[in-house]
PDB file of C-alpha atoms in Angstrom:
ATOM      1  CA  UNK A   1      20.264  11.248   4.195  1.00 92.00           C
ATOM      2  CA  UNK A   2      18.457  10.048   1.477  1.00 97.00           C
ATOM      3  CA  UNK A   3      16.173   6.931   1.080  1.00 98.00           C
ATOM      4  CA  UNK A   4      16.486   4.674  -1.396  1.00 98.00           C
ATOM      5  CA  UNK A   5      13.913   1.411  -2.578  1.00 98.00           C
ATOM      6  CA  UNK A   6      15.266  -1.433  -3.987  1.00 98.00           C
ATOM      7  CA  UNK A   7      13.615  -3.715  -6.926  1.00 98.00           C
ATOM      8  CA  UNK A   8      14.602  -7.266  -6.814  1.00 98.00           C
ATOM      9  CA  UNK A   9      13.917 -10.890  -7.897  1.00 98.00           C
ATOM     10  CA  UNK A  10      15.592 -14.154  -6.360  1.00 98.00           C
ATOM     11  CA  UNK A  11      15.589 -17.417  -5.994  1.00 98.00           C
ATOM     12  CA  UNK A  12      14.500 -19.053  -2.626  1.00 97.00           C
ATOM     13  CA  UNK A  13      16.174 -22.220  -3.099  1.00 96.00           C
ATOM     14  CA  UNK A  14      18.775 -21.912  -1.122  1.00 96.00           C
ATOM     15  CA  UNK A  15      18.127 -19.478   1.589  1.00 96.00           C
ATOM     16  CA  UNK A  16      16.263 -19.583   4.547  1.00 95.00           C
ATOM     17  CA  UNK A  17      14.488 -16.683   3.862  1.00 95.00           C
ATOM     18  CA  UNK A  18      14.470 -13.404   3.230  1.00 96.00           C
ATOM     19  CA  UNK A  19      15.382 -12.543   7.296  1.00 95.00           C
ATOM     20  CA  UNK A  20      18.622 -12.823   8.482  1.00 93.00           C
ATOM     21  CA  UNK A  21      18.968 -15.710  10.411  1.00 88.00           C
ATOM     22  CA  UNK A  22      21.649 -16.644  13.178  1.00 88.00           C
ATOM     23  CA  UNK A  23      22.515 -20.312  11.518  1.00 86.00           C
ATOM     24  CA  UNK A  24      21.772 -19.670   8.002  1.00 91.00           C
ATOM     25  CA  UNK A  25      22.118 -17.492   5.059  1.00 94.00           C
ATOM     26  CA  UNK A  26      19.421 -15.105   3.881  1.00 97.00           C
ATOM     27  CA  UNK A  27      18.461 -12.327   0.702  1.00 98.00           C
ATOM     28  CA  UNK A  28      18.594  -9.604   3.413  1.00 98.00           C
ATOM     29  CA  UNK A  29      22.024 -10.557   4.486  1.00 97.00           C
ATOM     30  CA  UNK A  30      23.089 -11.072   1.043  1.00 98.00           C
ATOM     31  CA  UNK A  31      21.560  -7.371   0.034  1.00 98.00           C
ATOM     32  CA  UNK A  32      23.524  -5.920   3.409  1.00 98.00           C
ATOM     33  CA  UNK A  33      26.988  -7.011   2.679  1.00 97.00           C
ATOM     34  CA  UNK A  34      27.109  -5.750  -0.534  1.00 98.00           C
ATOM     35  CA  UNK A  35      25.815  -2.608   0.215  1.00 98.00           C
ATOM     36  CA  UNK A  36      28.010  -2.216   2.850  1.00 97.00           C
ATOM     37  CA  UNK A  37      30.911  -3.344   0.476  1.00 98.00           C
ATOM     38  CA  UNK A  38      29.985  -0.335  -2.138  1.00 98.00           C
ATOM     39  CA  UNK A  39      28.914   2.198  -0.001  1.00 97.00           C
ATOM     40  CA  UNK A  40      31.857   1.919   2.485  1.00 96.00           C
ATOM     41  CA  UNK A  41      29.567   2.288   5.433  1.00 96.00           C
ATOM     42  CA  UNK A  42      27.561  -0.009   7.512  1.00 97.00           C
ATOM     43  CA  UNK A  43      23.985  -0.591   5.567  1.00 97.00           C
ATOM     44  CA  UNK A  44      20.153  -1.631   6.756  1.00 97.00           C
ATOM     45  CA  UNK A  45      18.366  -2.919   4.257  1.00 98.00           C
ATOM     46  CA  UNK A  46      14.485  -3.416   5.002  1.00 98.00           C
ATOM     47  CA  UNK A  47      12.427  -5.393   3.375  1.00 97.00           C
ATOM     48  CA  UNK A  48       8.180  -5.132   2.522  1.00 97.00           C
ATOM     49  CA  UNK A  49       7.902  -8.852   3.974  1.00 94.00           C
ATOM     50  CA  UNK A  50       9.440 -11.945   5.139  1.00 92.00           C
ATOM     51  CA  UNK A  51       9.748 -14.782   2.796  1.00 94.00           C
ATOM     52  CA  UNK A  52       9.734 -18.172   4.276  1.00 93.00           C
ATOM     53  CA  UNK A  53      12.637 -20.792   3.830  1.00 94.00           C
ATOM     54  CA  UNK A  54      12.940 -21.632  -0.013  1.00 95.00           C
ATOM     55  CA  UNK A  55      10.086 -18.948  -0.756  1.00 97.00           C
ATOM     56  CA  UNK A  56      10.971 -17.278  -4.119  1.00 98.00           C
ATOM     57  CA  UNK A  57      10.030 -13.751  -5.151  1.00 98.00           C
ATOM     58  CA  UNK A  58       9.469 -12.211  -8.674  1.00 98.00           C
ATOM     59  CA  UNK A  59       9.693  -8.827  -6.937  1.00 97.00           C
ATOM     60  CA  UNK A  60      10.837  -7.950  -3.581  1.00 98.00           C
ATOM     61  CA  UNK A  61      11.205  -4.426  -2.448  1.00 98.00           C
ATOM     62  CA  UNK A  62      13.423  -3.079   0.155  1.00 98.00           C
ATOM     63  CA  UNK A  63      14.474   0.589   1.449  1.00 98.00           C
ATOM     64  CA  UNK A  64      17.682   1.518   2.784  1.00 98.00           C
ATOM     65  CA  UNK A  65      19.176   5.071   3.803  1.00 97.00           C
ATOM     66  CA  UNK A  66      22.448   6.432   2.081  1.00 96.00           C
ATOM     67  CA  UNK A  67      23.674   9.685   0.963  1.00 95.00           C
ATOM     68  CA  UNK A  68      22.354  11.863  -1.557  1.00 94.00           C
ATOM     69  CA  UNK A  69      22.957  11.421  -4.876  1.00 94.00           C
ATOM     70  CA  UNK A  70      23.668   8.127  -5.498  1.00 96.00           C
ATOM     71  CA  UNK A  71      24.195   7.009  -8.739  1.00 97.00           C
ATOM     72  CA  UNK A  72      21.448   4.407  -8.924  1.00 98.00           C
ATOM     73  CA  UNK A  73      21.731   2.665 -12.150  1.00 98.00           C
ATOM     74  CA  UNK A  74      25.266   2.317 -11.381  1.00 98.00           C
ATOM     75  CA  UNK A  75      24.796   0.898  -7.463  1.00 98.00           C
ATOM     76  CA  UNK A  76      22.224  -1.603  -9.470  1.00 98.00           C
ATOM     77  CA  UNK A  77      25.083  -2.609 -11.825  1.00 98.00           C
ATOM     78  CA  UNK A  78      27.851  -3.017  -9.405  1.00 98.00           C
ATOM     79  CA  UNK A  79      25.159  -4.663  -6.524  1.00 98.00           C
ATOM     80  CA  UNK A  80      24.433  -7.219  -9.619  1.00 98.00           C
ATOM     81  CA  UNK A  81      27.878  -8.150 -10.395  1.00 98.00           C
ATOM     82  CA  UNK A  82      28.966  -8.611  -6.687  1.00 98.00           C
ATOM     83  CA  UNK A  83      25.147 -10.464  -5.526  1.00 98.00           C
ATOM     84  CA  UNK A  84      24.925 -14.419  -6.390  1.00 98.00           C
ATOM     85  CA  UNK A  85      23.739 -15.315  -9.196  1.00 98.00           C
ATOM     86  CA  UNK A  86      20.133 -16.145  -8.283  1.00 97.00           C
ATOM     87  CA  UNK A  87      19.357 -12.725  -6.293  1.00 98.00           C
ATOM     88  CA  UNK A  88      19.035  -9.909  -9.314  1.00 98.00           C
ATOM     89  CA  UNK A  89      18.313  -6.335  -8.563  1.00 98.00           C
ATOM     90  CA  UNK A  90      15.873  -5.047 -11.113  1.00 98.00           C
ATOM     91  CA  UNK A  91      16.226  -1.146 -10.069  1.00 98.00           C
ATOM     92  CA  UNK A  92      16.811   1.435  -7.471  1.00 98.00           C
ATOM     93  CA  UNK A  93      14.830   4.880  -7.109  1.00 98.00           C
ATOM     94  CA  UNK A  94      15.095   7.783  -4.816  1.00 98.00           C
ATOM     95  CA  UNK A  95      11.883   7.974  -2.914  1.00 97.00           C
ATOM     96  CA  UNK A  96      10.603  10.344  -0.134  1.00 97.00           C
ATOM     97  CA  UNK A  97      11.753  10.085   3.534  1.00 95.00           C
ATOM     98  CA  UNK A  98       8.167   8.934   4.631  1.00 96.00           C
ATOM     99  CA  UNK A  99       8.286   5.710   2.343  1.00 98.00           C
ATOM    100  CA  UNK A 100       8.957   2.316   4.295  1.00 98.00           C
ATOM    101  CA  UNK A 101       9.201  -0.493   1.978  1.00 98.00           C
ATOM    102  CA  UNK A 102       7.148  -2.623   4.602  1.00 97.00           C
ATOM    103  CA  UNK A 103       4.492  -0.221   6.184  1.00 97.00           C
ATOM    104  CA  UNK A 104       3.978   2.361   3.071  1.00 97.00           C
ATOM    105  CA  UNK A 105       2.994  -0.895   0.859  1.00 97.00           C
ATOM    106  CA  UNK A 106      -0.759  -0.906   0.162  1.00 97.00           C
ATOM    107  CA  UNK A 107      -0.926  -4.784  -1.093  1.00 97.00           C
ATOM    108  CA  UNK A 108       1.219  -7.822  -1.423  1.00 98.00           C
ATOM    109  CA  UNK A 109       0.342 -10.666  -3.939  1.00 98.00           C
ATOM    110  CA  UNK A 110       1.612 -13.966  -4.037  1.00 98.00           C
ATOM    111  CA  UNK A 111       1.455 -16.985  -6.721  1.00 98.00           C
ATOM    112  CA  UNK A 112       1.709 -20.718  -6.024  1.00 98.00           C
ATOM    113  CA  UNK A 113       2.046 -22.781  -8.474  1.00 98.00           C
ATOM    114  CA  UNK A 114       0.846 -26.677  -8.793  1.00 97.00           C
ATOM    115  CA  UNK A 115       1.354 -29.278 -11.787  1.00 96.00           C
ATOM    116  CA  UNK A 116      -0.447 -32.573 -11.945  1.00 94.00           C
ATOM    117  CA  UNK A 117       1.742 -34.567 -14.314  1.00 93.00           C
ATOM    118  CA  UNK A 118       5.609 -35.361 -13.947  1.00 93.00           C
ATOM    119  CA  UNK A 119       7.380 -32.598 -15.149  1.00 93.00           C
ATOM    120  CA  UNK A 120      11.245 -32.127 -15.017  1.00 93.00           C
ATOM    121  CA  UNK A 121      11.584 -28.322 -15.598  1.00 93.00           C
ATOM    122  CA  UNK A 122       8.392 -27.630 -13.431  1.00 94.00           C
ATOM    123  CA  UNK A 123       9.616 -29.877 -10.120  1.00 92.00           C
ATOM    124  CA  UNK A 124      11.775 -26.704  -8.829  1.00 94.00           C
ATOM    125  CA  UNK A 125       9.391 -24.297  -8.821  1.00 97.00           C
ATOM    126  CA  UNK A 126       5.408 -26.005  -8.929  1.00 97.00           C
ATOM    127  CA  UNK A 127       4.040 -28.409  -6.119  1.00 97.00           C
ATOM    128  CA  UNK A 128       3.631 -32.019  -8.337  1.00 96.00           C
ATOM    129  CA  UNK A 129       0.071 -33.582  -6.930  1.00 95.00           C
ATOM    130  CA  UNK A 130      -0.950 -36.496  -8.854  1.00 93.00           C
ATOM    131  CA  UNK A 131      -4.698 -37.006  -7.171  1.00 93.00           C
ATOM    132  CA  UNK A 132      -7.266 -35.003  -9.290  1.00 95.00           C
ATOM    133  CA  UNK A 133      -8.710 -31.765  -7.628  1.00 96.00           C
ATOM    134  CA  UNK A 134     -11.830 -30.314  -8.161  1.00 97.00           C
ATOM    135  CA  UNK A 135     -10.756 -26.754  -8.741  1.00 96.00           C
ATOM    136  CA  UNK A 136     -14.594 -25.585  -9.166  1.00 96.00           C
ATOM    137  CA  UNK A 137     -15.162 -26.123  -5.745  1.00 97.00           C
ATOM    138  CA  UNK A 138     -11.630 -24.942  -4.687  1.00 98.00           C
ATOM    139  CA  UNK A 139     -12.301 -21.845  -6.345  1.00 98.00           C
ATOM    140  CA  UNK A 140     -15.587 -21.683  -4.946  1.00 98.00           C
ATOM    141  CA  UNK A 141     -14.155 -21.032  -1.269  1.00 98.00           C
ATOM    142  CA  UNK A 142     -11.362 -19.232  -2.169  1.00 98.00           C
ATOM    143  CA  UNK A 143     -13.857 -16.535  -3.099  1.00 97.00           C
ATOM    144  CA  UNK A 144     -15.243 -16.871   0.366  1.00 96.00           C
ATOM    145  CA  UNK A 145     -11.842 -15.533   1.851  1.00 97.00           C
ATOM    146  CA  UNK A 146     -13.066 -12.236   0.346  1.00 97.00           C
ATOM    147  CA  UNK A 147     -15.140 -11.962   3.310  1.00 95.00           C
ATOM    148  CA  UNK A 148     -13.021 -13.013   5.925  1.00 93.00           C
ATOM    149  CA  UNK A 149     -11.193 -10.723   7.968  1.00 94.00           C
ATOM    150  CA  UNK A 150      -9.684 -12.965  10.762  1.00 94.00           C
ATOM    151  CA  UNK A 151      -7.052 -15.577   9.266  1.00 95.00           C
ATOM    152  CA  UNK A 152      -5.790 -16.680  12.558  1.00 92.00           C
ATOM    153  CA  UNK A 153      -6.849 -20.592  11.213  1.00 93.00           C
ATOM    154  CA  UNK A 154      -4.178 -20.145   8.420  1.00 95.00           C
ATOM    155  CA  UNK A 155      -1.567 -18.274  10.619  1.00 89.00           C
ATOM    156  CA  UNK A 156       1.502 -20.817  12.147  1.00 82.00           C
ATOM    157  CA  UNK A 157       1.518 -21.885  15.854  1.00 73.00           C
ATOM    158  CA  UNK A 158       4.070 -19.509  17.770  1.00 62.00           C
ATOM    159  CA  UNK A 159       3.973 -16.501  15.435  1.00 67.00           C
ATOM    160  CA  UNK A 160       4.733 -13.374  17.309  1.00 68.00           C
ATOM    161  CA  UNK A 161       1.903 -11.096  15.404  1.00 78.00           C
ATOM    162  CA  UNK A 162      -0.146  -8.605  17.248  1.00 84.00           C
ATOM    163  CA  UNK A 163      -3.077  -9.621  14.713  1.00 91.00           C
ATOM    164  CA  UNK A 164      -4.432 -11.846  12.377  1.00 92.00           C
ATOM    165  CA  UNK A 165      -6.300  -9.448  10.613  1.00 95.00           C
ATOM    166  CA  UNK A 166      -5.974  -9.726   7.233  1.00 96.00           C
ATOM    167  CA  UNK A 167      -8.257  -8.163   4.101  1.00 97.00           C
ATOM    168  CA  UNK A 168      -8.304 -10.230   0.722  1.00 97.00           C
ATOM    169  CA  UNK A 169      -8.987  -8.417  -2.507  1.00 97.00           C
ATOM    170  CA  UNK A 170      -8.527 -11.504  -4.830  1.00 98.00           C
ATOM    171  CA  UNK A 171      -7.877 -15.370  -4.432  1.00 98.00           C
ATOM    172  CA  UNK A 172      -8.638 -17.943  -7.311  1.00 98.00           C
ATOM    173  CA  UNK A 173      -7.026 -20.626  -9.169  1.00 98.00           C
ATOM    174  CA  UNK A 174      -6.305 -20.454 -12.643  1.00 97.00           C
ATOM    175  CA  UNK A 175      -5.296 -22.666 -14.903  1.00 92.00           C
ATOM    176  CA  UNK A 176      -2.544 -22.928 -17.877  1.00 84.00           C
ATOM    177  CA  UNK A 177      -0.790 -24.585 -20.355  1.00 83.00           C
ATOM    178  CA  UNK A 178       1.615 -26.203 -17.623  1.00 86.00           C
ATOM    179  CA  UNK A 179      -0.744 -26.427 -14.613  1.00 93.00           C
ATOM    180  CA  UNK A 180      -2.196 -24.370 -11.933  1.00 97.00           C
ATOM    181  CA  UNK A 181      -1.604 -21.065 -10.329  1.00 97.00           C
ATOM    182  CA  UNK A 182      -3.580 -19.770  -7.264  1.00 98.00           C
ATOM    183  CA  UNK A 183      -3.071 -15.647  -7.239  1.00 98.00           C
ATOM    184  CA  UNK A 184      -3.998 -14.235  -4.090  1.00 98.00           C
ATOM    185  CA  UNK A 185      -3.755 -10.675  -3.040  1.00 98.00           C
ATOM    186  CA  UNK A 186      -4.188  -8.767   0.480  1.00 97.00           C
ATOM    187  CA  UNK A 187      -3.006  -5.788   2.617  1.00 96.00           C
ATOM    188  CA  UNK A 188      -0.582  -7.781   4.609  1.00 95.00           C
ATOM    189  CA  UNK A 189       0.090 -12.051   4.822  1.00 95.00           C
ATOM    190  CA  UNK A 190       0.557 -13.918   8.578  1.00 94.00           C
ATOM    191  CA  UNK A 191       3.529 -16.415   8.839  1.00 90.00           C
ATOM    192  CA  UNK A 192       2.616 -19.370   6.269  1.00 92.00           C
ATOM    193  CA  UNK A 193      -0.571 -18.195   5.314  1.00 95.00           C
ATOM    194  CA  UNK A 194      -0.475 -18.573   1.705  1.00 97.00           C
ATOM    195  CA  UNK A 195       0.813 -22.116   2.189  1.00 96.00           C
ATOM    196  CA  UNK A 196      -2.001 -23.394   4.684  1.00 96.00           C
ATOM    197  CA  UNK A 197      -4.624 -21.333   2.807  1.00 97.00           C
ATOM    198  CA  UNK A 198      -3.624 -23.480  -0.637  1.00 98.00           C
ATOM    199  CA  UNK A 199      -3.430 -26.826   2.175  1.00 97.00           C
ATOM    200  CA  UNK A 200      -6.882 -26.132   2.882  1.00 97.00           C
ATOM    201  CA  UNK A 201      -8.044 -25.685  -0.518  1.00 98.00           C
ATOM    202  CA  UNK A 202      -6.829 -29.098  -1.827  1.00 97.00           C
ATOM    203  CA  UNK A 203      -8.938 -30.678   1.071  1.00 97.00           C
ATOM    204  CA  UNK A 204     -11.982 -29.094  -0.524  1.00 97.00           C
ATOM    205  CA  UNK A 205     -10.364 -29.881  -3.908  1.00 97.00           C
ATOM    206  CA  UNK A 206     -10.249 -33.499  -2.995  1.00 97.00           C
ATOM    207  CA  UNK A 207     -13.669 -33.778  -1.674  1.00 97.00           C
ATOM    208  CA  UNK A 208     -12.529 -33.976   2.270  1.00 96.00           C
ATOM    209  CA  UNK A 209     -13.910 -30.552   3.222  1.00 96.00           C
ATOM    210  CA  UNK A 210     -17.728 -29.366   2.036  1.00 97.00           C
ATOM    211  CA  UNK A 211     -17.279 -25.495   1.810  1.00 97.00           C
ATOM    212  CA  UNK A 212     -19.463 -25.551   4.497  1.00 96.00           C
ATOM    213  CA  UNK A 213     -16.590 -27.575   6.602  1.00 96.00           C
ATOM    214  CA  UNK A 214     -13.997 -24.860   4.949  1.00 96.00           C
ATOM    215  CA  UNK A 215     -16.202 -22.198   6.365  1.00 96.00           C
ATOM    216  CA  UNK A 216     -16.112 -23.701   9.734  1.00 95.00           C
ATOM    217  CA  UNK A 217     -12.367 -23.975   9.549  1.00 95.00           C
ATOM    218  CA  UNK A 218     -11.962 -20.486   9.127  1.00 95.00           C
ATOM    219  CA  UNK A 219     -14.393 -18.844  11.500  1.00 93.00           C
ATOM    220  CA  UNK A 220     -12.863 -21.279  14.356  1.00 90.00           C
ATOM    221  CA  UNK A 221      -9.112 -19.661  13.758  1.00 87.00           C
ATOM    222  CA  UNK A 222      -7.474 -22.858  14.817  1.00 87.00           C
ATOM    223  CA  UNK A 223      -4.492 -24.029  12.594  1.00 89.00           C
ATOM    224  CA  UNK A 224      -5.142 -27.424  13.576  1.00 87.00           C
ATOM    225  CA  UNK A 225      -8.078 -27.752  12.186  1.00 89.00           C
ATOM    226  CA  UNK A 226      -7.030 -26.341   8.741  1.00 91.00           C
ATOM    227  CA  UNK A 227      -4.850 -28.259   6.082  1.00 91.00           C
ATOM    228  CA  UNK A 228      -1.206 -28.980   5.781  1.00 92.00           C
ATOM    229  CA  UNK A 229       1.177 -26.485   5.017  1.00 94.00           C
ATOM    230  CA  UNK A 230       2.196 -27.132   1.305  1.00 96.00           C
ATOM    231  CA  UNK A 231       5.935 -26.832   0.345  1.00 96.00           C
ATOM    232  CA  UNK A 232       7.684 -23.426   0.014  1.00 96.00           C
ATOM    233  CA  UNK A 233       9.081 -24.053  -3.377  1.00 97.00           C
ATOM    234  CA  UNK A 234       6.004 -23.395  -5.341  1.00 98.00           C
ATOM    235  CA  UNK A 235       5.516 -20.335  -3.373  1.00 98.00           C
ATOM    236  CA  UNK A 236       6.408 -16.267  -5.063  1.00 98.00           C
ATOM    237  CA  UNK A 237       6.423 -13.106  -3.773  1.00 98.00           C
ATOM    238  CA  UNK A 238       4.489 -11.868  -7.143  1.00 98.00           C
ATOM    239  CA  UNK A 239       4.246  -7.705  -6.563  1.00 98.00           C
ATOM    240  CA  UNK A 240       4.281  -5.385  -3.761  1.00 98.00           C
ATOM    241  CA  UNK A 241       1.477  -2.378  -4.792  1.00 97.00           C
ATOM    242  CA  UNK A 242       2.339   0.832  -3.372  1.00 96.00           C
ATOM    243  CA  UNK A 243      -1.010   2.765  -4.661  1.00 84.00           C
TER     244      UNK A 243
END
């Protein structure tokens, strides 16, 4: 058997994730049928991480086991013209038997994106806030999540993970011709973390929460006390490093 990783893009909107899911359809399952459908046999497919519901991802990997030899420009051609029209597979690659698209990645980055001014073509895909933010200060204690290494403040209630150990290389927000995007990059991400981490950075934004308050929030690793989960739409999946 050989394995195989898997480059794709797609569009969140209308999933509930990348996992399959017992009462709803997902990327995975979408990925799985049509492999199964080409390569006449029953398929895996395994992805680096789990999108939320409506998450989008600029590139996804996944791995899955088939036989040697594939013909992988031509399983990317025939995957593409059998896949909806907003999942796209960018390549496939032969890659040693040790390489799990989840455990062997090294860093996961994600984007979100906000707007402050109503914008038609931006709605889908950036978080509209009309309230000004000071992104000084925001960007001020993003750079304190350098140091963090517990995230359990920014992890959701109920989340089966053995830890909330996390290690951030980069978070900031930077700004554009359109709006906002805050990059953040880290070894692994907890269930909703990006989206309560960018929560908690408006509060500070809008002059709720003194960094020394933001601070506080994280070193006391309760959710409750952190900001609201912002919507999933303005959320990517921006790269998956491999080293």
């Amino acid at each position: 058997m050989q394995r195989y990783f898997i480059y794709l893009q797609y569009d969140g909107t209308d999933y509930h994730g990348w996992q399959i899911q017992p009462n709803g359809n997902s990327v995975q399952a979408e990925l799985q049928r049509v492999l199964t459908t080409l390569l006449r046999t029953e398929t895996a497919v395994t992805g680096a991480g789990r999108t939320d519901a409506g998450v989008h991802a600029r590139r996804m990997v996944a791995h899955f086991d088939g036989e040697d030899g594939i013909d992988t420009d031509q399983l990317a051609y025939r995957m593409n013209r059998m896949l909806p029209h907003d999942i796209a597979i960018d390549r496939i690659e032969p890659v040693d038997s040790d390489m799990h698209a989840r455990f062997s990645a090294k860093s996961r980055t994600y984007h979100y994106y906000i707007h402050q001014r109503k914008a038609p073509f931006l709605r889908k895909y950036s978080c509209e806030i009309h309230y000004p933010l000071d992104f000084e200060m925001m960007n001020q204690a993003a750079s304190h999540l350098l140091n963090v290494e517990d995230f359990g403040a920014f992890c959701k209630a109920g989340s089966d993970v053995k830890t909330t150990l996390c290690r951030v290389t980069e978070a900031y927000f930077s700004k554009g011709e359109e709006g906002v995007v805050f990059v953040i990059t880290a070894n692994r991400f907890l269930r909703n973390m990006v989206r309560a981490v960018v929560g908690t950075l408006i509060e500070v934004g809008r002059h709720r929460m003194t960094l020394d308050e933001f601070d506080e929030v994280v070193r006391s690793g309760n959710r409750t006390s952190a900001g609201e989960s912002m919507p999933g739409n303005a959320l990517f999946l921006w790269d998956v490093g491999y080293g």
